[in-house]
mmCIF file of N, CA and C and ligand atoms in Angstrom:
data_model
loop_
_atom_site.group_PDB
_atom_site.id
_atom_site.type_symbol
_atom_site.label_atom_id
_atom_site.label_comp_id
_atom_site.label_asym_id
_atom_site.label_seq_id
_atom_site.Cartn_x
_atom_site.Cartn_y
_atom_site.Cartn_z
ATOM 1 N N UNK E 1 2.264 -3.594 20.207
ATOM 2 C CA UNK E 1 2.503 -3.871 18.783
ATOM 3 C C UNK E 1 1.610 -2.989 17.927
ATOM 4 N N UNK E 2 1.624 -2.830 16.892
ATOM 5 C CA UNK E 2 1.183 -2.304 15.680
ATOM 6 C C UNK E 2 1.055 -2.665 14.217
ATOM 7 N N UNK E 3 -0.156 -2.655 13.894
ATOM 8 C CA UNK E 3 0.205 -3.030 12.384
ATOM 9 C C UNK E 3 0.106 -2.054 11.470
ATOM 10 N N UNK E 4 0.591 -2.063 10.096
ATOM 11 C CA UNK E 4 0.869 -0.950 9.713
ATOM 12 C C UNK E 4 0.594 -1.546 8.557
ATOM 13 N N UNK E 5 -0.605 -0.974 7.397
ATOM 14 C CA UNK E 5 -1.208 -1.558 6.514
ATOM 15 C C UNK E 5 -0.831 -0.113 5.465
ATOM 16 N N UNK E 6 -0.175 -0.591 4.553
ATOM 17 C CA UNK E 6 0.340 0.220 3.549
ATOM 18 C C UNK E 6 -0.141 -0.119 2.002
ATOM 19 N N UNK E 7 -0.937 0.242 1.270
ATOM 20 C CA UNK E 7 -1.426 0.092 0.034
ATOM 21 C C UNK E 7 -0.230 0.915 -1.259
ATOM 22 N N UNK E 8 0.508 0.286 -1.560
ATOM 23 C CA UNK E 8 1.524 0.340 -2.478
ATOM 24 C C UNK E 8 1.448 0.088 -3.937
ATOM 25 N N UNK E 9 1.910 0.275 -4.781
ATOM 26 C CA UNK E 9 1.620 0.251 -6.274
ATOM 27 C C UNK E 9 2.120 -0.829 -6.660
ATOM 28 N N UNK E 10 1.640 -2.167 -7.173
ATOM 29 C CA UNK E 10 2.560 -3.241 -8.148
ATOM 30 C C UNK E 10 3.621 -2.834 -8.367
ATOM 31 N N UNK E 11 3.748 -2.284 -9.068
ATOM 32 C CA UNK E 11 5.477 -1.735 -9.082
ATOM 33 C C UNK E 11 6.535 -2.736 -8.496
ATOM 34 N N UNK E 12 6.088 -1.976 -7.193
ATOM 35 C CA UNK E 12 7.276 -1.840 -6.351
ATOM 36 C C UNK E 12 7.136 -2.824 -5.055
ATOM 37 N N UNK E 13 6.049 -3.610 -5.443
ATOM 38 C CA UNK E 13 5.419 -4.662 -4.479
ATOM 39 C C UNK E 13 6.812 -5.810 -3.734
ATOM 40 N N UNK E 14 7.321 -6.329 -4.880
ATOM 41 C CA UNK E 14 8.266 -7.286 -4.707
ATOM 42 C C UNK E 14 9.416 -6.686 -4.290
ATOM 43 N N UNK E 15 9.804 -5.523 -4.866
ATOM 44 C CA UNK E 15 11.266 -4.963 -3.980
ATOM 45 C C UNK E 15 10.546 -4.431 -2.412
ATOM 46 N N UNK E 16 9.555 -4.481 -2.297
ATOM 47 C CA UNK E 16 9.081 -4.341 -0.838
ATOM 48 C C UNK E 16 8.845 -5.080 0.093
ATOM 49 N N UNK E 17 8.551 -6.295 -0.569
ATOM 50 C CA UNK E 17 8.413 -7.653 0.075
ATOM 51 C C UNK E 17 9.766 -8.215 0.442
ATOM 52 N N UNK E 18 10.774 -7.822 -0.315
ATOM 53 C CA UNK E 18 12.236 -8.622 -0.187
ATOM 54 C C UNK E 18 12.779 -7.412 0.425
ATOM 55 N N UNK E 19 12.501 -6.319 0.472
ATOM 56 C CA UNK E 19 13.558 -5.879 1.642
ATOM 57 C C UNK E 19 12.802 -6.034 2.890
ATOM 58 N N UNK E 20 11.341 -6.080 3.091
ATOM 59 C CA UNK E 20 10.664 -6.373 4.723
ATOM 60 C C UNK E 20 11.483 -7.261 4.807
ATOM 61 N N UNK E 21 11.714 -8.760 4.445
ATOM 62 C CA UNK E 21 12.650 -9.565 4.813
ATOM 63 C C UNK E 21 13.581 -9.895 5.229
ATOM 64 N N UNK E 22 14.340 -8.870 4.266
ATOM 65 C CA UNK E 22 15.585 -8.819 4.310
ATOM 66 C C UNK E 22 15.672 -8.217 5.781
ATOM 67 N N UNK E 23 15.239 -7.234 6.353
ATOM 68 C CA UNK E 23 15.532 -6.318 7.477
ATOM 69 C C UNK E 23 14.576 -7.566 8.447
ATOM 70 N N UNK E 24 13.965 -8.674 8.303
ATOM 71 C CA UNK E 24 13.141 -9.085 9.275
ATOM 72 C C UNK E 24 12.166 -9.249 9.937
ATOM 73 N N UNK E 25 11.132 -8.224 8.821
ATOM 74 C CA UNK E 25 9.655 -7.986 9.391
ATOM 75 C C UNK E 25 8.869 -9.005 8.462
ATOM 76 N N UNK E 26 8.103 -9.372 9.425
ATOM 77 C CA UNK E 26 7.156 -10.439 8.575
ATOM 78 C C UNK E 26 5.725 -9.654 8.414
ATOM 79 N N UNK E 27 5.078 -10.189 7.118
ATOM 80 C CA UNK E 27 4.341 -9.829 6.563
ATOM 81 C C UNK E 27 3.216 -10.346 5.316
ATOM 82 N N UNK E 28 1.714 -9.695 5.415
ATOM 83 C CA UNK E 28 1.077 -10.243 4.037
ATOM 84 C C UNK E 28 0.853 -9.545 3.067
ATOM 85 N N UNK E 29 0.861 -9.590 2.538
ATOM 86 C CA UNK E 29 0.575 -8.951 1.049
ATOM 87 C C UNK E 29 -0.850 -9.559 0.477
ATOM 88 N N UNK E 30 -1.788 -8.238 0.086
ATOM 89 C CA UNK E 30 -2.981 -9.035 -0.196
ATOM 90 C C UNK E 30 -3.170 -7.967 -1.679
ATOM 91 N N UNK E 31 -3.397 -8.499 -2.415
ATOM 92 C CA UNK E 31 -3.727 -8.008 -3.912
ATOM 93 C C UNK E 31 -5.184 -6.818 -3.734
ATOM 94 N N UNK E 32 -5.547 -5.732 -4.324
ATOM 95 C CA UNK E 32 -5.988 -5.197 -3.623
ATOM 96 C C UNK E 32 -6.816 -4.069 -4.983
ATOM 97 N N UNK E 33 -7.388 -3.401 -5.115
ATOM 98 C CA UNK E 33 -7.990 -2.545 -5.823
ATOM 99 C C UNK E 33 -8.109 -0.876 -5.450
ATOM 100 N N UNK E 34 -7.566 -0.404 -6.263
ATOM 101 C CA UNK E 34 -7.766 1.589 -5.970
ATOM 102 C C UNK E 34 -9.132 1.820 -6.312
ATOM 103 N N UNK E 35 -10.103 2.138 -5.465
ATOM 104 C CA UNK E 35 -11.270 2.905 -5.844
ATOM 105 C C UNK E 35 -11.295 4.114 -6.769
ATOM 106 N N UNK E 36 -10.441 4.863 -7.045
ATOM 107 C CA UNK E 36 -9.938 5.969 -7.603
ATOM 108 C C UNK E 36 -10.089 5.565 -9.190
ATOM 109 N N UNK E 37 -8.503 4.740 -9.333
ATOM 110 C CA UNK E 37 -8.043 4.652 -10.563
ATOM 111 C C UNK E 37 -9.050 3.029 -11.333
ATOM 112 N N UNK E 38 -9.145 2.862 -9.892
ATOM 113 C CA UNK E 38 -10.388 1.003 -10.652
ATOM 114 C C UNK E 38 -9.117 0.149 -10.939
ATOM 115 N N UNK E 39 -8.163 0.543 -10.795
ATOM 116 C CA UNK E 39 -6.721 -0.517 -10.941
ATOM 117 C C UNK E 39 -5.771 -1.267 -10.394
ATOM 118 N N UNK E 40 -4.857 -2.673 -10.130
ATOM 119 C CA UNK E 40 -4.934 -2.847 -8.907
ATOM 120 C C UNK E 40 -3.969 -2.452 -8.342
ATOM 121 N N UNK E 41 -3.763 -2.882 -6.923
ATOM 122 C CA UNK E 41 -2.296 -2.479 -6.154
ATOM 123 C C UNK E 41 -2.443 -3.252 -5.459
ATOM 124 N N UNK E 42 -1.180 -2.878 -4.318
ATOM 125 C CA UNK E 42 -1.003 -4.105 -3.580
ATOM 126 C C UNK E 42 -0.987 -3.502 -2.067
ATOM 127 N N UNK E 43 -1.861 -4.413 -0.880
ATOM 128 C CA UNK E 43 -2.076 -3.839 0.276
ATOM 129 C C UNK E 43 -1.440 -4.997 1.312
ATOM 130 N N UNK E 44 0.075 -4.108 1.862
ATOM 131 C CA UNK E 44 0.829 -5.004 2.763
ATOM 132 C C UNK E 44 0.290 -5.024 4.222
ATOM 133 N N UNK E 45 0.062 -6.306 5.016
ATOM 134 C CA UNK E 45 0.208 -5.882 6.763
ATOM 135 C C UNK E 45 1.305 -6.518 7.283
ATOM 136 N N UNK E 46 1.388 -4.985 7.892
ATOM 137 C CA UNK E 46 3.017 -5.584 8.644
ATOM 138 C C UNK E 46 2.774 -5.844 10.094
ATOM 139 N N UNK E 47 2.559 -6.570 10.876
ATOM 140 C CA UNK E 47 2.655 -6.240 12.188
ATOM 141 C C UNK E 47 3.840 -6.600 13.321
ATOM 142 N N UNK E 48 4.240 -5.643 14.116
ATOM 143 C CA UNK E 48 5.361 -5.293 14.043
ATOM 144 C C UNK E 48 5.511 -4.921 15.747
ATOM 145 N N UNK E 49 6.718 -4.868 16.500
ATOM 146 C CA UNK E 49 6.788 -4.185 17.515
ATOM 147 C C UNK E 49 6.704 -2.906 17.258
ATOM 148 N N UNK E 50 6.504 -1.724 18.478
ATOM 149 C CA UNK E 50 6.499 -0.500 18.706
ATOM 150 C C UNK E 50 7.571 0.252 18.127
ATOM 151 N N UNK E 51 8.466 -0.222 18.570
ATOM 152 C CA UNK E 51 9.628 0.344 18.353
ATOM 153 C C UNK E 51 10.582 -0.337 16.977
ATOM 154 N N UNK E 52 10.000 -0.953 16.243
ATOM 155 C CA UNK E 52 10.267 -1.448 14.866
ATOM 156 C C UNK E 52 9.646 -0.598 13.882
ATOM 157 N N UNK E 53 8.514 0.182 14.669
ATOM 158 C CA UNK E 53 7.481 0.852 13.611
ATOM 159 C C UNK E 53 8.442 1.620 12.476
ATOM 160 N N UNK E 54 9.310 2.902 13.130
ATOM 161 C CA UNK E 54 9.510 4.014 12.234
ATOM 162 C C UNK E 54 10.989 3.380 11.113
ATOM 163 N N UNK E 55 11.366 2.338 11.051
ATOM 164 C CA UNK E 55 12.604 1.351 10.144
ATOM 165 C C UNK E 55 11.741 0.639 9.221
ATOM 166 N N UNK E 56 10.448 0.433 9.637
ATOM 167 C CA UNK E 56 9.741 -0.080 8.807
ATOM 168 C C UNK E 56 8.773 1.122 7.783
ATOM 169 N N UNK E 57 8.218 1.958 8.060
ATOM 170 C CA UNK E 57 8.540 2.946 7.759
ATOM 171 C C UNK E 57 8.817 3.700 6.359
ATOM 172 N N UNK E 58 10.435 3.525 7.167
ATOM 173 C CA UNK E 58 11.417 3.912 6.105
ATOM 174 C C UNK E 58 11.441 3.066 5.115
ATOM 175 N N UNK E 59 11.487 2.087 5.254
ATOM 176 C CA UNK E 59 11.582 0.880 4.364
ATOM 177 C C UNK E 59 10.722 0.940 3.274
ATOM 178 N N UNK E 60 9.476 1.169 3.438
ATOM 179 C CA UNK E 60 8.005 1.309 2.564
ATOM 180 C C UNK E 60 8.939 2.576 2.057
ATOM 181 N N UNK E 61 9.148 3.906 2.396
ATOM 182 C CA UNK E 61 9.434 4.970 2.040
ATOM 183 C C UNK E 61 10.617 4.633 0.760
ATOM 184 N N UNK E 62 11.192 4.535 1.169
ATOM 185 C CA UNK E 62 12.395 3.940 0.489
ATOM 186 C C UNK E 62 12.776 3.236 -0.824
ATOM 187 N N UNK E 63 11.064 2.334 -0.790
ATOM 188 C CA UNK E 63 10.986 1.228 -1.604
ATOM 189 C C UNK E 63 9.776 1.307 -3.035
ATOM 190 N N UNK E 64 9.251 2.265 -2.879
ATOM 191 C CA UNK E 64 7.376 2.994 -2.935
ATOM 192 C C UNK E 64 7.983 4.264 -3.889
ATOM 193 N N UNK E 65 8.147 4.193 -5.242
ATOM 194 C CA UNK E 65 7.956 5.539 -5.729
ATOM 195 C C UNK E 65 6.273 6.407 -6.134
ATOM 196 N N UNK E 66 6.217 7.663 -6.477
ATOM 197 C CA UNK E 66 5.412 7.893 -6.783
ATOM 198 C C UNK E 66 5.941 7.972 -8.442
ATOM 199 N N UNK E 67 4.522 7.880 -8.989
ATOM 200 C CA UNK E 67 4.006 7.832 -10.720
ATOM 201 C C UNK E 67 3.050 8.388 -10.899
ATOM 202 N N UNK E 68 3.514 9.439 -11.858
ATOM 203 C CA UNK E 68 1.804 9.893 -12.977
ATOM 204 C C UNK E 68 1.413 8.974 -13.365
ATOM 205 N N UNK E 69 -0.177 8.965 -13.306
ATOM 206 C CA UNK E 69 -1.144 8.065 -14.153
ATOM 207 C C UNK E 69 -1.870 8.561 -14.813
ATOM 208 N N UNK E 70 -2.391 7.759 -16.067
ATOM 209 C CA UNK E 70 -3.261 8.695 -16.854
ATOM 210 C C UNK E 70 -4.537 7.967 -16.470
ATOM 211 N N UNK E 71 -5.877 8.849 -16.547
ATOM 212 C CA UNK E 71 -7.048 8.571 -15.791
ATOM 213 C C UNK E 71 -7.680 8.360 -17.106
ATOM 214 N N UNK E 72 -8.106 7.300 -17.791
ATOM 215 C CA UNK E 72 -9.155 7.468 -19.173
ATOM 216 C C UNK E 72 -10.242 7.829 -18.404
ATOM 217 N N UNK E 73 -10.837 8.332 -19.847
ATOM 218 C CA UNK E 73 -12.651 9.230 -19.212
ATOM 219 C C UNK E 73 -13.525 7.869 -19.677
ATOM 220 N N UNK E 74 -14.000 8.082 -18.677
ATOM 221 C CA UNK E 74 -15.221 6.914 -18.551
ATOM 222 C C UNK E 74 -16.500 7.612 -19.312
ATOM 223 N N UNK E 75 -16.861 6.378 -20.077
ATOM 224 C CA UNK E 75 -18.303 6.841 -20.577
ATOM 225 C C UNK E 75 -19.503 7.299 -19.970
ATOM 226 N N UNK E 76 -19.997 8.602 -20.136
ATOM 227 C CA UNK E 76 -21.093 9.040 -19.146
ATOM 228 C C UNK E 76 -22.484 8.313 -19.269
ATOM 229 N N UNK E 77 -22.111 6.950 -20.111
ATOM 230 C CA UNK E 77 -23.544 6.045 -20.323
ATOM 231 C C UNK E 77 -24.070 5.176 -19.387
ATOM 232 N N UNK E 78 -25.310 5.846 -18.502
ATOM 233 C CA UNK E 78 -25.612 4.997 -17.137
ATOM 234 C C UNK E 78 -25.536 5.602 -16.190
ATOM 235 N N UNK E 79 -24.222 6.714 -16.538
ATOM 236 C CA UNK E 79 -23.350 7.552 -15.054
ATOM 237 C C UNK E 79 -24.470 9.046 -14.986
ATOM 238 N N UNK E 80 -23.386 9.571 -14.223
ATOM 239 C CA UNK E 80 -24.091 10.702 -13.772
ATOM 240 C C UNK E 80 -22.764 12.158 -15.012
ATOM 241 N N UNK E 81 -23.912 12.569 -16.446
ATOM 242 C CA UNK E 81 -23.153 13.392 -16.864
ATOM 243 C C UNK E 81 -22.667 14.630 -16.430
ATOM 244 N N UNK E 82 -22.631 15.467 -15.243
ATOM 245 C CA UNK E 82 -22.639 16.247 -14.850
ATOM 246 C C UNK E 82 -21.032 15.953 -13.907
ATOM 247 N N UNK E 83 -20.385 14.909 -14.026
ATOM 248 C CA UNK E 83 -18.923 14.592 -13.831
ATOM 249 C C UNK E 83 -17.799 14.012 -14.901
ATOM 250 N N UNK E 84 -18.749 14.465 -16.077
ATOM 251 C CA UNK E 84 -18.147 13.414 -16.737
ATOM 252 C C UNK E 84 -16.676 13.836 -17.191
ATOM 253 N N UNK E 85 -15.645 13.943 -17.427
ATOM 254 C CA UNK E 85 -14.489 14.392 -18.072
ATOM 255 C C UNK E 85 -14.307 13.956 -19.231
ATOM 256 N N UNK E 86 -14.467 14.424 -20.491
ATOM 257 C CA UNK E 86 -13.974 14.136 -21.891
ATOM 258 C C UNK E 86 -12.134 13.995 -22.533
ATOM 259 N N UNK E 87 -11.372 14.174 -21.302
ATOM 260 C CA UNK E 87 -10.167 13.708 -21.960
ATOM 261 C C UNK E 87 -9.341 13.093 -20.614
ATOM 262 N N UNK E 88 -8.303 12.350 -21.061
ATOM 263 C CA UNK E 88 -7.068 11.659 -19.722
ATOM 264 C C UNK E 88 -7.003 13.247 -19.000
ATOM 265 N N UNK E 89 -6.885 12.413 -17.832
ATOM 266 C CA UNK E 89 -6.286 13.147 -16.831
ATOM 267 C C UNK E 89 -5.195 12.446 -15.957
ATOM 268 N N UNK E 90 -4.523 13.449 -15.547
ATOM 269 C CA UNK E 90 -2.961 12.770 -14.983
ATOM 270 C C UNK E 90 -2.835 13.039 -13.263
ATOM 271 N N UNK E 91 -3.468 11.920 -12.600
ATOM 272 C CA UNK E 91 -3.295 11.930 -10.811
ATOM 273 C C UNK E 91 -1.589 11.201 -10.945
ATOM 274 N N UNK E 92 -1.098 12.125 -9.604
ATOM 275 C CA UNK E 92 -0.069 11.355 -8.716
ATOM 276 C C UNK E 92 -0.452 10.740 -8.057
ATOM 277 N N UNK E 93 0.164 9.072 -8.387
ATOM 278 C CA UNK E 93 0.105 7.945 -7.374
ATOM 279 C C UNK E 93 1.020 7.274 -6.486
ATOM 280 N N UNK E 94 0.638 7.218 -5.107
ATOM 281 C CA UNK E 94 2.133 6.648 -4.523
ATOM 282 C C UNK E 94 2.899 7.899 -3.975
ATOM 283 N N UNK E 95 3.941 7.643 -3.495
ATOM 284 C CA UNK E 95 4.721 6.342 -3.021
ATOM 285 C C UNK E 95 3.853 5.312 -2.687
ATOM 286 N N UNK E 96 3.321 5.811 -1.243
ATOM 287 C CA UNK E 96 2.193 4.627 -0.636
ATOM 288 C C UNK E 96 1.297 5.114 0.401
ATOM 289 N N UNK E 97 0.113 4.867 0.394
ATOM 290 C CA UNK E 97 -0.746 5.025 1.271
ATOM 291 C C UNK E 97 -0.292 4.126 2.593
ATOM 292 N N UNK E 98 0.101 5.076 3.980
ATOM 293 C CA UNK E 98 -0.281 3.914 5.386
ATOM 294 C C UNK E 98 -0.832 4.582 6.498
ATOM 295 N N UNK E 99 -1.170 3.713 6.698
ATOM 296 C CA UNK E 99 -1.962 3.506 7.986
ATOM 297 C C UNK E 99 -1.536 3.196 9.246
ATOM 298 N N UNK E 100 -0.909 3.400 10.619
ATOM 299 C CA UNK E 100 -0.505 2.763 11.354
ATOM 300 C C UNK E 100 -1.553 2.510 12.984
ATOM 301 N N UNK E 101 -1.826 1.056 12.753
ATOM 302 C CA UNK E 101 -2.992 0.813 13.619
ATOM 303 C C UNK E 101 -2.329 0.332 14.652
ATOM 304 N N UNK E 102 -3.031 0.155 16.462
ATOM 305 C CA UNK E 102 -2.551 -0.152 17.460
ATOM 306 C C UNK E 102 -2.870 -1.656 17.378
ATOM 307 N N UNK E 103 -2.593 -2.774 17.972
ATOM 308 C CA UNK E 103 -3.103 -3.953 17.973
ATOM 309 C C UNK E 103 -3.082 -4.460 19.560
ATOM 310 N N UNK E 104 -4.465 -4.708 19.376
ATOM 311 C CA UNK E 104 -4.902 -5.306 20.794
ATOM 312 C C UNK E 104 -4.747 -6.540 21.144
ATOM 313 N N UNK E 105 -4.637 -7.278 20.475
ATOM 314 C CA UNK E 105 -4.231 -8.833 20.860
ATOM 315 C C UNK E 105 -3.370 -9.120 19.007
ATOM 316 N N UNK E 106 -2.217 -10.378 19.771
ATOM 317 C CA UNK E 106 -1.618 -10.393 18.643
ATOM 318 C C UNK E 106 -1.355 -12.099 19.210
ATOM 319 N N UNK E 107 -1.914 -12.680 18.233
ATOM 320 C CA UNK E 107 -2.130 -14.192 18.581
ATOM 321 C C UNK E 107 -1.651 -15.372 17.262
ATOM 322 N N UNK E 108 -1.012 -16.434 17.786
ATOM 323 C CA UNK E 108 -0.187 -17.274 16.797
ATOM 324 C C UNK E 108 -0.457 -18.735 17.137
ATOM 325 N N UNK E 109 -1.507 -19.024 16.378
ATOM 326 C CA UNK E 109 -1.864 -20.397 17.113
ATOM 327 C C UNK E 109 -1.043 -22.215 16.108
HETATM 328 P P1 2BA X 1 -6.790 4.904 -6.122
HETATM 329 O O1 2BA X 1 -8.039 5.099 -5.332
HETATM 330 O O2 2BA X 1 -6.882 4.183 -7.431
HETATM 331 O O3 2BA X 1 -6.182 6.384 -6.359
HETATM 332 C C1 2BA X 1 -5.071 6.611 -7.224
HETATM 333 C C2 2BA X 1 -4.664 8.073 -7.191
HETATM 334 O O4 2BA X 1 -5.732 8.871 -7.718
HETATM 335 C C3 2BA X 1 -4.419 8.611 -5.776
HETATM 336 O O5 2BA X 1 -3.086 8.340 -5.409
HETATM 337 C C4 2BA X 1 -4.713 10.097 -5.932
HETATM 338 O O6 2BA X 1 -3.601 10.796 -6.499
HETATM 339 C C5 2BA X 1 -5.823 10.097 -6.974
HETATM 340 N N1 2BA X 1 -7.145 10.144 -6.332
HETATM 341 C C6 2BA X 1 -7.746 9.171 -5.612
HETATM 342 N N2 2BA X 1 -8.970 9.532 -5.200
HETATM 343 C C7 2BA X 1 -9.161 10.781 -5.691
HETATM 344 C C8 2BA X 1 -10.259 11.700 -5.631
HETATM 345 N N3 2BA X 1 -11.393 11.413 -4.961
HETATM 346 N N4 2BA X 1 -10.093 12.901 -6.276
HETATM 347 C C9 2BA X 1 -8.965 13.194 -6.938
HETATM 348 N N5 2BA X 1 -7.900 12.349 -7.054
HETATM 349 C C10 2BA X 1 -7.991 11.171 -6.421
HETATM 350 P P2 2BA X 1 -2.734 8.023 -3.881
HETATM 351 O O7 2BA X 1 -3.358 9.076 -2.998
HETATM 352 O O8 2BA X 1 -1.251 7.862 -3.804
HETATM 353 O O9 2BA X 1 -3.460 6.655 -3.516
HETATM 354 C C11 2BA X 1 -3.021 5.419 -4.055
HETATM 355 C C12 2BA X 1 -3.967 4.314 -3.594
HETATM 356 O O10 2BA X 1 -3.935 4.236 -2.165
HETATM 357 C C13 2BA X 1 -5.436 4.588 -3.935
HETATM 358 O O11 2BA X 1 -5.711 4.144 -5.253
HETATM 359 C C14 2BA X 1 -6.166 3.770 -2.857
HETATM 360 O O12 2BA X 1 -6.184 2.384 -3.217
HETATM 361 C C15 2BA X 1 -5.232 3.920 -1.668
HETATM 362 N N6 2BA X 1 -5.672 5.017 -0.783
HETATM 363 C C16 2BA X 1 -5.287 6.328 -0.845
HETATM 364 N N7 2BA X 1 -5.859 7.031 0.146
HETATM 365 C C17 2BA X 1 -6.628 6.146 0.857
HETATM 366 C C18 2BA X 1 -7.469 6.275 2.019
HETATM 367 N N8 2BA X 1 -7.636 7.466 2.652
HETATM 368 N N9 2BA X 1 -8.096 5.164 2.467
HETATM 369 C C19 2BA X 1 -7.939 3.968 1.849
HETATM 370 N N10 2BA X 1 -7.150 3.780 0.741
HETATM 371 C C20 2BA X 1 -6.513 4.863 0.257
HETATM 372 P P1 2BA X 2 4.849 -16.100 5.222
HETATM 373 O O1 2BA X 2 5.386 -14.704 5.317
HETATM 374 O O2 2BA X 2 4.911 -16.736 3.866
HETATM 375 O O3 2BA X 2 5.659 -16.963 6.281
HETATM 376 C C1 2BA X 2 5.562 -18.394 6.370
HETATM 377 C C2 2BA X 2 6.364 -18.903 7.542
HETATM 378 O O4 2BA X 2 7.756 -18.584 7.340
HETATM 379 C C3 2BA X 2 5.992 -18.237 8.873
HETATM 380 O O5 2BA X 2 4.895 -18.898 9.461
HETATM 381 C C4 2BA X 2 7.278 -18.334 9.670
HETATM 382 O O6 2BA X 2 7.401 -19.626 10.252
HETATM 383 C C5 2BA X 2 8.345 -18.199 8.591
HETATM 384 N N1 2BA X 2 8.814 -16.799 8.485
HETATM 385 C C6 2BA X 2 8.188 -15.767 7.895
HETATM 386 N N2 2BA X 2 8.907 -14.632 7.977
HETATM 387 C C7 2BA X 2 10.023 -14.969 8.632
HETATM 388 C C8 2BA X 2 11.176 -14.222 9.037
HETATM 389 N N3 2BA X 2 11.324 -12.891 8.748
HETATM 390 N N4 2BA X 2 12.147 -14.884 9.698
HETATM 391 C C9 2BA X 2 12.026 -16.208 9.994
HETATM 392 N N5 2BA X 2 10.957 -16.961 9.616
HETATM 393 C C10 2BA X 2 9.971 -16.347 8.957
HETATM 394 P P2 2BA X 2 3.867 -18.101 10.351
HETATM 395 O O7 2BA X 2 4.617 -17.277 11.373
HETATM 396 O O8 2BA X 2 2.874 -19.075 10.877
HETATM 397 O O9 2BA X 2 3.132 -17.083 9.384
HETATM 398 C C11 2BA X 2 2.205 -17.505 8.389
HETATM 399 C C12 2BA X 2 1.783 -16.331 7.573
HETATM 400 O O10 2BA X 2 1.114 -15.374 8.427
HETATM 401 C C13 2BA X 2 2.948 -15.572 6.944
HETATM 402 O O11 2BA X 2 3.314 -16.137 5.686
HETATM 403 C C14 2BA X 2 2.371 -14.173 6.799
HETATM 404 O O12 2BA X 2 1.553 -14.120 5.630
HETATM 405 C C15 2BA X 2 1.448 -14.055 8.013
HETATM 406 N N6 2BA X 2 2.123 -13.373 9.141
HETATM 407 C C16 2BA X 2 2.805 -13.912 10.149
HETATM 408 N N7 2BA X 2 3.257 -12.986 10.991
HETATM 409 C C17 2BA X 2 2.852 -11.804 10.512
HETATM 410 C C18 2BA X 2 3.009 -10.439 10.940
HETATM 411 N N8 2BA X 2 3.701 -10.109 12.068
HETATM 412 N N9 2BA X 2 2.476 -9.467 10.182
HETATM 413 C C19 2BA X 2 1.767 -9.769 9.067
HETATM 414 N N10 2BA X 2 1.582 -11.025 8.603
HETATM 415 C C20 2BA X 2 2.119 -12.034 9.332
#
């Protein structure tokens, strides 16, 4: 088995949650924070057979757009001014960050 921990954008959280379903994969969804943007998102675990991995996958793929974001400049008061940026800046976010981990014991008590 495998779990496959995908950090996804609000967005698109709930059409992701209802199609895992829909296709049969069970799953958690844990509310979650971008170190980056300081904003939140949402971090699914799927764990899954081997051979379920690459449908699931697709599914995240499928479901996960990417979005410009605008980055406000943080006040250099406290910080370190020598990073500071004086205007928005625009990162691409998404589709989705994953991860696909092996799982060594998979237990249901
Ligand atoms: P955030 O950390 O809030 O990052 C949002 C977006 O900001 C990233 O989109 C990327 O385009 C940009 N970004 C992040 N860190 C950066 C940096 N050090 N320099 C320049 N730009 C940077 P994504 O790459 O699509 O990531 C979306 C979210 O997925 C991230 O939110 C984070 O929560 C998670 N993530 C991405 N890569 C990860 C990793 N290697 N490990 C753990 N979580 C990760
Ligand atoms: P939920 O997804 O809210 O599922 C609650 C209960 O609903 C499950 O109990 C199961 O009896 C049923 N269920 C869930 N998905 C189903 C599906 N696709 N088809 C038929 N019945 C389904 P538990 O199996 O005891 O799971 C409790 C909670 O543990 C789940 O809450 C989920 O958050 C987590 N979980 C279970 N299996 C997981 C997995 N393979 N990967 C990630 N999280 C899992």
């Amino acid at each position: 088995m495998k779990l496959i921990i995908a950090v996804v954008q609000d967005q698109d959280s709930n059409r992701l949650s209802k199609a895992l379903v829909d296709h049969n994969f069970r799953a958690t969804k844990l509310a979650s924070t971008g170190g980056f943007l300081k904003s939140g998102n949402t971090t699914f675990m799927i764990g899954t057979e081997d051979i379920r991995v690459d449908r699931a996958l697709q599914i995240i793929k499928d479901n996960c757009k990417s979005r410009d974001q605008l980055v406000a400049p943080v006040s250099p008061m406290g910080g370190n001014a020598d990073s500071y940026v004086p205007y928005p800046v625009e990162v691409e976010v998404g589709g989705a960050t994953v991860f696909v981990l092996p799982i060594e014991q998979y237990m249901h008590f």
